[in-house]
């Protein structure tokens, strides 16, 4: 664990001196905004990036996007789309003969992440894991080369993607193996943890194992739902096992279109984060009224924004808005709809840091340190 803290890297938007200054912060650390609001982090809190632990204050200079993808296997999306549409996969896994899939292309991804850093992104969270073909080594290399801090998730995605041993392992066996995994590599979250449609018995088993992993490690959890389906059920499982909802983000709930924001409010009321995490595209128009309804109901502190980036057409190189599109495309629309600058700053900068920051458990510790 010691080597992680030595490895602290410079986050975008901060000078070396500023980062070194932040390292001296002790006790209850305070991040003061220019309008006077203060984000406090419990003593000893860190955000665990793939290159080392960082004090949450070091990411105050920009947006942290809590659900993106920077490494997937070339056949992940074709399989995902074919399951979603119940049609056989049509997309060819490799773009063109001789061309590297973009989520395997070191130079391209380095360039894209640098651009995102210049557009106000301070940190990106990757929601993949081995069952989606995510490579931790690739994340480390693009982070090192681009200077963009990356938090990597751990866990299992959803039933159609599970490795065979999930079916034959018990809940406790899955938990034990996850606890070992997150203890040996620099994982900063458990996510994305999904139910593909109606939650299956194996998915329920994984959710319970992830809850136990959280209790043993304090790592935050973010989930995948099929456009919000089963969102409350996910929350119920975690809460029934003692997970504090404040450490939990229910994902893709922006896709549940409801002017009354019934489910969204319920999640906020119980203290969890609501993920509007496929932003910066054609879905924005129907989701912005829901975001505004939640802000007006006093739930700005429960909102998390991201783009679930996974399409080559969205790359800067291909004329898209790139990894910063939550900041450069979606946030201006929310501002236009009436959200204040300060509210947007809180949602993009403070909420994700509050979500990600945790006090690591001692190696032998198994209890809750909330
Ligand atoms: Zn995702």
Short mmCIF file of C-alpha atoms and ligand atoms in Angstrom, two decimals, residues 67-69 72 76 80 126-128 132 157 192 222-224 252 277-278 307-310, ligand 1:
data_model
loop_
_atom_site.label_atom_id
_atom_site.label_comp_id
_atom_site.label_asym_id
_atom_site.label_seq_id
_atom_site.Cartn_x
_atom_site.Cartn_y
_atom_site.Cartn_z
CA UNK A 67 -18.66 6.64 -14.92
CA UNK A 68 -16.65 6.42 -18.15
CA UNK A 69 -14.85 3.74 -20.16
CA UNK A 72 -12.88 -2.36 -23.08
CA UNK A 76 -17.75 -5.86 -25.64
CA UNK A 80 -23.82 -5.33 -25.41
CA UNK A 126 -13.40 3.78 -15.38
CA UNK A 127 -16.36 1.45 -14.84
CA UNK A 128 -14.92 -1.66 -16.49
CA UNK A 132 -15.68 -6.35 -19.98
CA UNK A 157 -20.72 -6.39 -14.67
CA UNK A 192 -20.00 -0.75 -12.49
CA UNK A 222 -21.54 2.49 -8.44
CA UNK A 223 -24.08 0.42 -10.33
CA UNK A 224 -25.52 -0.24 -13.77
CA UNK A 252 -28.17 5.06 -15.57
CA UNK A 277 -24.33 9.22 -16.57
CA UNK A 278 -24.99 9.00 -20.31
CA UNK A 307 -21.12 10.19 -20.12
CA UNK A 308 -20.46 6.40 -19.99
CA UNK A 309 -18.03 7.06 -22.87
CA UNK A 310 -17.61 4.05 -25.12
ZN1 LIG B 1 -20.70 1.91 -18.10
#
